[in-house]
PDB file of C-alpha atoms in Angstrom:
ATOM      1  CA  MET A   1       0.052   0.135  -0.133  1.00 46.00           C
ATOM      2  CA  LYS A   2       2.830   2.373   0.702  1.00 55.00           C
ATOM      3  CA  GLY A   3       4.452   2.012  -2.638  1.00 56.00           C
ATOM      4  CA  GLY A   4       1.218   2.935  -4.381  1.00 63.00           C
ATOM      5  CA  GLY A   5       1.061   6.095  -2.284  1.00 73.00           C
ATOM      6  CA  ASP A   6       4.458   7.153  -3.389  1.00 83.00           C
ATOM      7  CA  LEU A   7       3.640   6.563  -6.954  1.00 83.00           C
ATOM      8  CA  THR A   8       0.617   8.657  -6.623  1.00 87.00           C
ATOM      9  CA  ILE A   9       2.732  11.609  -5.195  1.00 87.00           C
ATOM     10  CA  ARG A  10       5.168  11.409  -8.019  1.00 86.00           C
ATOM     11  CA  ILE A  11       2.684  11.308 -10.766  1.00 88.00           C
ATOM     12  CA  GLU A  12       1.146  14.514  -9.133  1.00 87.00           C
ATOM     13  CA  LEU A  13       4.409  16.106  -8.803  1.00 86.00           C
ATOM     14  CA  LEU A  14       5.361  15.206 -12.605  1.00 86.00           C
ATOM     15  CA  LYS A  15       1.967  16.961 -13.574  1.00 87.00           C
ATOM     16  CA  THR A  16       2.719  19.918 -11.412  1.00 88.00           C
ATOM     17  CA  LEU A  17       6.137  20.314 -13.012  1.00 86.00           C
ATOM     18  CA  THR A  18       4.999  20.056 -16.416  1.00 88.00           C
ATOM     19  CA  ARG A  19       2.371  22.528 -15.884  1.00 88.00           C
ATOM     20  CA  ALA A  20       4.875  25.061 -14.729  1.00 86.00           C
ATOM     21  CA  ALA A  21       7.179  24.284 -17.608  1.00 84.00           C
ATOM     22  CA  GLU A  22       4.160  25.129 -19.718  1.00 86.00           C
ATOM     23  CA  VAL A  23       3.472  28.394 -17.883  1.00 84.00           C
ATOM     24  CA  ALA A  24       6.921  29.368 -18.306  1.00 83.00           C
ATOM     25  CA  SER A  25       7.226  28.741 -21.728  1.00 80.00           C
ATOM     26  CA  VAL A  26       3.817  31.115 -22.312  1.00 79.00           C
ATOM     27  CA  LEU A  27       5.236  33.647 -20.000  1.00 78.00           C
ATOM     28  CA  ARG A  28       8.663  33.837 -21.937  1.00 76.00           C
ATOM     29  CA  LEU A  29       6.860  34.235 -25.128  1.00 70.00           C
ATOM     30  CA  ARG A  30       4.616  37.195 -23.950  1.00 70.00           C
ATOM     31  CA  ALA A  31       7.596  38.802 -22.517  1.00 67.00           C
ATOM     32  CA  ARG A  32       9.544  38.298 -25.927  1.00 63.00           C
ATOM     33  CA  ARG A  33       6.444  39.947 -27.754  1.00 59.00           C
ATOM     34  CA  ALA A  34       6.208  42.814 -25.090  1.00 55.00           C
ATOM     35  CA  ILE A  35       9.748  43.979 -25.021  1.00 55.00           C
ATOM     36  CA  ARG A  36      10.971  45.962 -27.921  1.00 56.00           C
ATOM     37  CA  PRO A  37      14.321  45.675 -28.893  1.00 61.00           C
ATOM     38  CA  GLU A  38      16.455  49.020 -28.157  1.00 67.00           C
ATOM     39  CA  PRO A  39      17.915  50.760 -31.492  1.00 70.00           C
ATOM     40  CA  LEU A  40      21.540  50.332 -32.085  1.00 71.00           C
ATOM     41  CA  PRO A  41      23.645  52.972 -30.825  1.00 75.00           C
ATOM     42  CA  GLU A  42      24.742  55.521 -33.501  1.00 78.00           C
ATOM     43  CA  TRP A  43      27.929  54.542 -33.336  1.00 77.00           C
ATOM     44  CA  GLU A  44      27.575  50.949 -33.660  1.00 83.00           C
ATOM     45  CA  THR A  45      25.533  51.243 -36.734  1.00 84.00           C
ATOM     46  CA  VAL A  46      27.610  50.637 -40.019  1.00 86.00           C
ATOM     47  CA  LEU A  47      24.671  50.549 -42.554  1.00 88.00           C
ATOM     48  CA  SER A  48      21.296  51.527 -42.633  1.00 89.00           C
ATOM     49  CA  VAL A  49      18.712  49.807 -45.412  1.00 92.00           C
ATOM     50  CA  GLU A  50      15.516  51.438 -46.123  1.00 92.00           C
ATOM     51  CA  LEU A  51      13.055  48.734 -47.580  1.00 89.00           C
ATOM     52  CA  GLU A  52       9.459  48.452 -47.466  1.00 88.00           C
ATOM     53  CA  GLY A  53       8.869  51.470 -45.528  1.00 90.00           C
ATOM     54  CA  ARG A  54      11.060  50.451 -42.724  1.00 91.00           C
ATOM     55  CA  THR A  55      14.513  51.542 -41.904  1.00 91.00           C
ATOM     56  CA  PHE A  56      17.078  48.656 -40.509  1.00 92.00           C
ATOM     57  CA  ASP A  57      20.090  49.789 -38.910  1.00 92.00           C
ATOM     58  CA  LEU A  58      22.751  47.234 -39.079  1.00 93.00           C
ATOM     59  CA  CYS A  59      25.806  46.506 -37.423  1.00 92.00           C
ATOM     60  CA  LEU A  60      28.873  44.521 -38.600  1.00 92.00           C
ATOM     61  CA  LYS A  61      27.499  41.161 -36.879  1.00 94.00           C
ATOM     62  CA  HIS A  62      24.162  41.581 -38.595  1.00 95.00           C
ATOM     63  CA  ILE A  63      25.841  42.084 -41.918  1.00 95.00           C
ATOM     64  CA  SER A  64      28.245  39.394 -41.620  1.00 95.00           C
ATOM     65  CA  ALA A  65      25.219  36.816 -40.553  1.00 96.00           C
ATOM     66  CA  LEU A  66      22.902  38.183 -43.175  1.00 97.00           C
ATOM     67  CA  LEU A  67      25.422  37.960 -45.894  1.00 95.00           C
ATOM     68  CA  ALA A  68      26.395  34.312 -45.003  1.00 96.00           C
ATOM     69  CA  LEU A  69      22.695  33.352 -44.951  1.00 96.00           C
ATOM     70  CA  HIS A  70      22.155  35.126 -48.088  1.00 96.00           C
ATOM     71  CA  ARG A  71      25.168  33.216 -49.956  1.00 94.00           C
ATOM     72  CA  ALA A  72      24.507  30.117 -48.441  1.00 95.00           C
ATOM     73  CA  GLY A  73      20.650  29.703 -50.141  1.00 95.00           C
ATOM     74  CA  GLY A  74      19.113  31.350 -47.243  1.00 95.00           C
ATOM     75  CA  ALA A  75      19.503  28.928 -44.661  1.00 95.00           C
ATOM     76  CA  LEU A  76      22.454  27.745 -42.232  1.00 95.00           C
ATOM     77  CA  PRO A  77      22.845  25.501 -39.200  1.00 95.00           C
ATOM     78  CA  LEU A  78      23.492  27.484 -36.191  1.00 95.00           C
ATOM     79  CA  SER A  79      26.965  25.830 -35.683  1.00 95.00           C
ATOM     80  CA  LYS A  80      27.958  26.858 -39.448  1.00 96.00           C
ATOM     81  CA  LEU A  81      26.584  30.492 -38.952  1.00 96.00           C
ATOM     82  CA  ALA A  82      28.822  31.025 -35.716  1.00 95.00           C
ATOM     83  CA  GLU A  83      31.567  29.761 -37.587  1.00 95.00           C
ATOM     84  CA  VAL A  84      31.157  31.593 -40.542  1.00 94.00           C
ATOM     85  CA  CYS A  85      30.871  34.919 -38.466  1.00 93.00           C
ATOM     86  CA  GLY A  86      33.466  34.147 -36.186  1.00 94.00           C
ATOM     87  CA  MET A  87      31.518  33.750 -32.914  1.00 94.00           C
ATOM     88  CA  THR A  88      30.461  31.120 -30.381  1.00 94.00           C
ATOM     89  CA  ASN A  89      27.186  29.232 -30.809  1.00 92.00           C
ATOM     90  CA  ARG A  90      25.625  30.982 -28.127  1.00 92.00           C
ATOM     91  CA  ARG A  91      26.503  34.512 -29.394  1.00 93.00           C
ATOM     92  CA  ALA A  92      25.133  33.406 -32.827  1.00 94.00           C
ATOM     93  CA  LEU A  93      21.903  32.359 -31.081  1.00 92.00           C
ATOM     94  CA  SER A  94      21.543  35.826 -29.590  1.00 91.00           C
ATOM     95  CA  LEU A  95      22.502  37.363 -32.974  1.00 94.00           C
ATOM     96  CA  LEU A  96      19.618  35.241 -34.683  1.00 94.00           C
ATOM     97  CA  GLN A  97      17.325  36.481 -31.917  1.00 92.00           C
ATOM     98  CA  GLN A  98      17.925  39.995 -33.075  1.00 93.00           C
ATOM     99  CA  LEU A  99      17.540  39.436 -36.209  1.00 95.00           C
ATOM    100  CA  GLU A 100      14.179  37.510 -35.602  1.00 94.00           C
ATOM    101  CA  ASP A 101      12.910  40.735 -33.670  1.00 92.00           C
ATOM    102  CA  MET A 102      13.760  42.849 -36.820  1.00 92.00           C
ATOM    103  CA  GLY A 103      11.604  40.231 -38.945  1.00 94.00           C
ATOM    104  CA  LEU A 104      14.766  39.133 -41.174  1.00 96.00           C
ATOM    105  CA  ALA A 105      15.469  35.697 -39.930  1.00 97.00           C
ATOM    106  CA  LYS A 106      13.825  32.917 -37.865  1.00 95.00           C
ATOM    107  CA  LYS A 107      15.045  29.987 -35.817  1.00 93.00           C
ATOM    108  CA  ILE A 108      14.118  26.458 -37.109  1.00 92.00           C
ATOM    109  CA  GLY A 109      14.800  24.167 -34.168  1.00 86.00           C
ATOM    110  CA  THR A 110      14.814  20.303 -33.609  1.00 81.00           C
ATOM    111  CA  PRO A 111      15.989  18.500 -30.380  1.00 80.00           C
ATOM    112  CA  TRP A 112      19.065  17.584 -32.153  1.00 83.00           C
ATOM    113  CA  ARG A 113      19.855  20.933 -34.408  1.00 87.00           C
ATOM    114  CA  ARG A 114      19.070  24.284 -34.764  1.00 91.00           C
ATOM    115  CA  ALA A 115      19.097  26.437 -37.834  1.00 94.00           C
ATOM    116  CA  ALA A 116      18.820  29.936 -39.115  1.00 96.00           C
ATOM    117  CA  VAL A 117      16.561  30.788 -41.995  1.00 96.00           C
ATOM    118  CA  LEU A 118      16.272  34.159 -43.684  1.00 97.00           C
ATOM    119  CA  THR A 119      12.540  35.489 -44.199  1.00 96.00           C
ATOM    120  CA  PRO A 120      11.577  36.996 -47.312  1.00 97.00           C
ATOM    121  CA  LEU A 121      12.128  40.393 -45.958  1.00 96.00           C
ATOM    122  CA  GLY A 122      15.762  39.235 -44.710  1.00 96.00           C
ATOM    123  CA  GLU A 123      16.530  37.788 -48.385  1.00 97.00           C
ATOM    124  CA  ASN A 124      15.448  41.384 -49.763  1.00 97.00           C
ATOM    125  CA  VAL A 125      17.564  43.133 -46.795  1.00 96.00           C
ATOM    126  CA  ALA A 126      20.330  40.637 -47.381  1.00 97.00           C
ATOM    127  CA  ALA A 127      20.313  41.574 -51.328  1.00 96.00           C
ATOM    128  CA  GLU A 128      20.669  45.464 -50.588  1.00 95.00           C
ATOM    129  CA  VAL A 129      23.436  45.064 -48.386  1.00 94.00           C
ATOM    130  CA  GLU A 130      25.405  42.840 -50.602  1.00 93.00           C
ATOM    131  CA  ARG A 131      24.672  45.751 -53.500  1.00 92.00           C
ATOM    132  CA  ALA A 132      25.798  48.118 -50.919  1.00 91.00           C
ATOM    133  CA  VAL A 133      29.087  46.384 -49.958  1.00 88.00           C
ATOM    134  CA  LYS A 134      29.968  45.880 -53.954  1.00 87.00           C
ATOM    135  CA  ALA A 135      29.407  49.453 -54.445  1.00 87.00           C
ATOM    136  CA  LEU A 136      31.862  50.323 -51.782  1.00 82.00           C
ATOM    137  CA  LEU A 137      34.508  47.794 -52.940  1.00 79.00           C
ATOM    138  CA  GLY A 138      34.078  48.967 -56.701  1.00 77.00           C
ATOM    139  CA  PRO A 139      36.734  51.303 -56.864  1.00 72.00           C
ATOM    140  CA  TYR A 140      39.200  48.694 -55.455  1.00 71.00           C
ATOM    141  CA  PRO A 141      39.366  45.719 -57.932  1.00 69.00           C
ATOM    142  CA  GLY A 142      41.860  43.889 -56.165  1.00 70.00           C
ATOM    143  CA  LEU A 143      39.402  43.108 -53.330  1.00 65.00           C
ATOM    144  CA  LYS A 144      36.991  40.232 -54.054  1.00 67.00           C
ATOM    145  CA  PHE A 145      33.773  39.881 -52.708  1.00 62.00           C
TER     146      PHE A 145
END
């Protein structure tokens, strides 16, 4: 009889923990929607792209991630994005969250792997960034892009 009571308590505890995890997940989503990302400081903005009535202020990290994703066909595993951009996976995930907040990319996840995918707006912004970089490098034929 004693063993059955322990099992019931464990089941109830498991149900409570599962419900708490669900509530925490919902609260995280609500917080993410409620918190608006602060604009980049003026000194950190390298390039501003105006597209579809919006202005995107981009730093070097944003530019490198957008160009890497654009040149890879619009999607990369998070680990590869981190490697190409010269940062840790954790920092790449934070950068991807910033791009997601701007509507330029989204995270795709499985239990084993995470990936970054450009949105259609992200593809357009990345194409504009690539054009801007090529225009800057135009007078320097020795530099390849």
